PDB file of C-alpha atoms in Angstrom:
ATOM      1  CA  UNK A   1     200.264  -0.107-166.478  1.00  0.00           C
ATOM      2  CA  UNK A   2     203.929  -1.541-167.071  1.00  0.00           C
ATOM      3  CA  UNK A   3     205.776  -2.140-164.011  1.00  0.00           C
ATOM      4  CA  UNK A   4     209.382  -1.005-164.097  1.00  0.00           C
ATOM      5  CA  UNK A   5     211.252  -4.223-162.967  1.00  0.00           C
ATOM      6  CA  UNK A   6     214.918  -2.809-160.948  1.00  0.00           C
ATOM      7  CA  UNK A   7     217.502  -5.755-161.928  1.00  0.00           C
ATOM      8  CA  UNK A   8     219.998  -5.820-159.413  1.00  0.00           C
ATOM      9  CA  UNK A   9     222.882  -7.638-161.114  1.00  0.00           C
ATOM     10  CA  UNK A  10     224.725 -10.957-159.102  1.00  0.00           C
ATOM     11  CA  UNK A  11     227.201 -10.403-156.598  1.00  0.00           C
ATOM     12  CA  UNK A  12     226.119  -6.943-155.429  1.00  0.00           C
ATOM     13  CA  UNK A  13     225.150  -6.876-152.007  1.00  0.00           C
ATOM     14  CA  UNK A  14     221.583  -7.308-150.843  1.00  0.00           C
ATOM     15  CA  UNK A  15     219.723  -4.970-147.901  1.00  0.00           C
ATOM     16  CA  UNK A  16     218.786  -1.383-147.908  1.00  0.00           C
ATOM     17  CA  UNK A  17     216.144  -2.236-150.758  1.00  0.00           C
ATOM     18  CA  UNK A  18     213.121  -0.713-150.748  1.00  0.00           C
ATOM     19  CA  UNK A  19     210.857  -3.818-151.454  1.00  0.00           C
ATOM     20  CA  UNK A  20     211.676  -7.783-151.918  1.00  0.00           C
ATOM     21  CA  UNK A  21     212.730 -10.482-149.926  1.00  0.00           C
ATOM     22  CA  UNK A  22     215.898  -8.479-148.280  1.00  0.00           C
ATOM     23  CA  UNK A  23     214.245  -5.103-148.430  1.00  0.00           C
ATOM     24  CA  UNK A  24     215.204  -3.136-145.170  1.00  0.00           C
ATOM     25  CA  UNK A  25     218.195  -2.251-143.661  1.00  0.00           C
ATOM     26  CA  UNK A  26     220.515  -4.330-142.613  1.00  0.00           C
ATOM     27  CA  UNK A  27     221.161  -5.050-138.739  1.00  0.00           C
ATOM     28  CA  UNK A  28     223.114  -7.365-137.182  1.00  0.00           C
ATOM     29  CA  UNK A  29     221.644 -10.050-134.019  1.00  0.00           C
ATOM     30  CA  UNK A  30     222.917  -9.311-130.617  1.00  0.00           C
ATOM     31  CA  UNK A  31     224.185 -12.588-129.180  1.00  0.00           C
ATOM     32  CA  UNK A  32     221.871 -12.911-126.139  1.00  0.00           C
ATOM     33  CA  UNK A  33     223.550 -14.376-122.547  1.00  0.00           C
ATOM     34  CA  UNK A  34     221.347 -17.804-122.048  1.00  0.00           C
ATOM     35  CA  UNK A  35     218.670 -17.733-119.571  1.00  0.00           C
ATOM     36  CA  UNK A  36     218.916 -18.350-116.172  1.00  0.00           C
ATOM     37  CA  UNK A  37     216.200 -20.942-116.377  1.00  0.00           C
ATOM     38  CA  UNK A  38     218.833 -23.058-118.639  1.00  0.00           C
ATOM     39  CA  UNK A  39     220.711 -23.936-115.527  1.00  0.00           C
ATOM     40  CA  UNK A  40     217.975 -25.420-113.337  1.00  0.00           C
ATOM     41  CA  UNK A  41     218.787 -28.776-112.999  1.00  0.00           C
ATOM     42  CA  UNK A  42     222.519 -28.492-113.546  1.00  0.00           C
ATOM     43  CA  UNK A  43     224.932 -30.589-110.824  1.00  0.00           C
ATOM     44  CA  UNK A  44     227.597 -28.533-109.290  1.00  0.00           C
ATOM     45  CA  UNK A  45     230.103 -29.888-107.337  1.00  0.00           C
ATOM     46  CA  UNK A  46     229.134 -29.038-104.173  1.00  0.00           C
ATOM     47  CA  UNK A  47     225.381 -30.594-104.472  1.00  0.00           C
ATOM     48  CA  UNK A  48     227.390 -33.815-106.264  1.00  0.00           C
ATOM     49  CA  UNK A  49     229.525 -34.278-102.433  1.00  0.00           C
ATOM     50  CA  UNK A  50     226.243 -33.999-100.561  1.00  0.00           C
ATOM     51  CA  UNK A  51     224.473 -36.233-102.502  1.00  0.00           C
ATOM     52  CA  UNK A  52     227.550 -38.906-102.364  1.00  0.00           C
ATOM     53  CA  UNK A  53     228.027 -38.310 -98.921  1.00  0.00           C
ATOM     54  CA  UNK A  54     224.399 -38.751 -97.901  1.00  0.00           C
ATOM     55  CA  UNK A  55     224.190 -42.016-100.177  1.00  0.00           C
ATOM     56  CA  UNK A  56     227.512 -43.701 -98.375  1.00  0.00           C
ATOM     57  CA  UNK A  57     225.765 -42.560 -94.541  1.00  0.00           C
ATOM     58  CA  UNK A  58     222.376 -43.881 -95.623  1.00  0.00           C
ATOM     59  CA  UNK A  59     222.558 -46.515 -97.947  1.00  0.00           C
ATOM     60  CA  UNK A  60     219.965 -47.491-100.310  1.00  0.00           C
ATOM     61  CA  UNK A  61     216.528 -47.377 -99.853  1.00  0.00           C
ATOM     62  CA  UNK A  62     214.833 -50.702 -99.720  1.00  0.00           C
ATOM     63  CA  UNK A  63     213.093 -50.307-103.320  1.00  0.00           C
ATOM     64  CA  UNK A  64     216.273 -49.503-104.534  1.00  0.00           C
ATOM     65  CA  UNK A  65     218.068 -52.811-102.987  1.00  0.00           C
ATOM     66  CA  UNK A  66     215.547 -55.013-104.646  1.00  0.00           C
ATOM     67  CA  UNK A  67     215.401 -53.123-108.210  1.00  0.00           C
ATOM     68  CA  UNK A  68     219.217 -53.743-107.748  1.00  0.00           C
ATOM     69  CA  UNK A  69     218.775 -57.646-107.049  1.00  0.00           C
ATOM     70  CA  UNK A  70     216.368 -57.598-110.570  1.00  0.00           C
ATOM     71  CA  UNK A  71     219.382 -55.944-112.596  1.00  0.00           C
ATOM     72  CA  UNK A  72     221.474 -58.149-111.058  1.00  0.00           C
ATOM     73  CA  UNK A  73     219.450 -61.729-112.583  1.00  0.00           C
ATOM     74  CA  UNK A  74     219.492 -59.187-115.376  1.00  0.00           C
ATOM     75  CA  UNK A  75     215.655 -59.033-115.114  1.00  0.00           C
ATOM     76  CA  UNK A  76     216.189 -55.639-117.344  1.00  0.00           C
ATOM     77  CA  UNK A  77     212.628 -54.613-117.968  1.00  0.00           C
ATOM     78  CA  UNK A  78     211.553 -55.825-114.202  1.00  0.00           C
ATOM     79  CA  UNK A  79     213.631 -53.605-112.882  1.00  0.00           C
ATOM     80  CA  UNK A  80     211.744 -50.489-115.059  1.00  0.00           C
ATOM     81  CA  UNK A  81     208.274 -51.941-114.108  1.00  0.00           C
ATOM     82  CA  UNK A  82     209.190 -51.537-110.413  1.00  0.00           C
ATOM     83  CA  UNK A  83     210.898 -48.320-110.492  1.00  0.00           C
ATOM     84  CA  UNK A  84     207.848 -46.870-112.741  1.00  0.00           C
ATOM     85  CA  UNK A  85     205.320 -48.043-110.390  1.00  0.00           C
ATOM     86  CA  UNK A  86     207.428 -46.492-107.062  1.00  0.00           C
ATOM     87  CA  UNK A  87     208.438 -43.686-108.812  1.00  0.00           C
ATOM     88  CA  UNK A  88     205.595 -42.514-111.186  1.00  0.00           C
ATOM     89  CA  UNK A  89     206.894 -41.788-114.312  1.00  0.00           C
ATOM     90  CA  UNK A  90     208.490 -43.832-117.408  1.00  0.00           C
ATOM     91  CA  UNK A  91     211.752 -41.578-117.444  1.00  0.00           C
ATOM     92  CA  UNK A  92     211.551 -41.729-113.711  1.00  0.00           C
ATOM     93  CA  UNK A  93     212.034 -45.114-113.737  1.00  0.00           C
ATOM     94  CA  UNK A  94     214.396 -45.051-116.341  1.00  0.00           C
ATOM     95  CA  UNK A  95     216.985 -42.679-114.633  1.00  0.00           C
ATOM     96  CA  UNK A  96     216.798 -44.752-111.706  1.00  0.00           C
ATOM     97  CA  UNK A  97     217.668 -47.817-113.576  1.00  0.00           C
ATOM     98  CA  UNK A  98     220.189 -46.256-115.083  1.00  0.00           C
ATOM     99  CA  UNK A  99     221.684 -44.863-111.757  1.00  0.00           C
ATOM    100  CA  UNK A 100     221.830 -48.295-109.911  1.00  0.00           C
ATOM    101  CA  UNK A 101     223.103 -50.048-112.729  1.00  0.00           C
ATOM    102  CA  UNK A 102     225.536 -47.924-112.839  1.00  0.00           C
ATOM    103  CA  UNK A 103     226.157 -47.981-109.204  1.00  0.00           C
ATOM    104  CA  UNK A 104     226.279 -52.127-109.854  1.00  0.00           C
ATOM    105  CA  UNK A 105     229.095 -52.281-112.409  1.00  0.00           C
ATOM    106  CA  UNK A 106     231.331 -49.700-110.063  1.00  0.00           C
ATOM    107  CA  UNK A 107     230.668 -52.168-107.480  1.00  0.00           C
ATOM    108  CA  UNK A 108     231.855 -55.332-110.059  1.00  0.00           C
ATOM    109  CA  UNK A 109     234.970 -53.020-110.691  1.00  0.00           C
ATOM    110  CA  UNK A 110     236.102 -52.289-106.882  1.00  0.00           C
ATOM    111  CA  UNK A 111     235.455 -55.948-106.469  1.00  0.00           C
ATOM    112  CA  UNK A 112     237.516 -56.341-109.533  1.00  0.00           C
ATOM    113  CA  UNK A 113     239.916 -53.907-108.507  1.00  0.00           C
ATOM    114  CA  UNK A 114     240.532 -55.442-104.820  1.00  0.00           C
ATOM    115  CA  UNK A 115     241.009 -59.314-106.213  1.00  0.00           C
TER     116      UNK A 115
END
């Protein structure tokens, strides 16, 4: 019962082997197009002038005025308590936070901007 042990000496190329690690033949991947559930969520330009155009007819909402007055006596983690418990969810409240502090400091630069 010996087995016969192949050596395949370095630098020869592996594939279309019989047995071992790289035994097979050798194929190459397709590159596959990404799904079309990749884009859900994705801002296009025309949703983007909507959305701004809605927010400069209607304003804030009057949750989002005072979470804005917290950020502004830069009551930080306030401002994520409130928008968590209107909103429902940790990251919820963290986007939101993010957007009208954002929205805050364009404000301080047209002010800026204007003087």
């Amino acid at each position: 019962e010996e087995k016969t042990v192949v050596h395949v000496p370095r630098g020869t190329p592996q594939g279309n082997l019989a047995f071992g690690l790289n035994k097979g033949y050798k194929t190459k991947k397709l590159q596959q197009a990404p799904r079309q559930s990749r884009k859900k969520g994705a801002l296009n330009k025309r949703v983007k002038f909507v959305r701004d155009v809605i927010r400069d007819v209607s304003g804030f909402a009057p949750y989002e005025r005072r979470c804005m007055e917290l950020l502004r006596v830069s009551k930080d983690k306030r401002a994520l308590k409130f928008c968590k418990k209107r909103l429902g969810t940790h990251s919820r409240g963290k986007r939101k936070r993010e957007e009208l502090s954002n929205v805050i400091q364009a404000q301080r630069q047209a002010a800026a901007k204007k003087a």
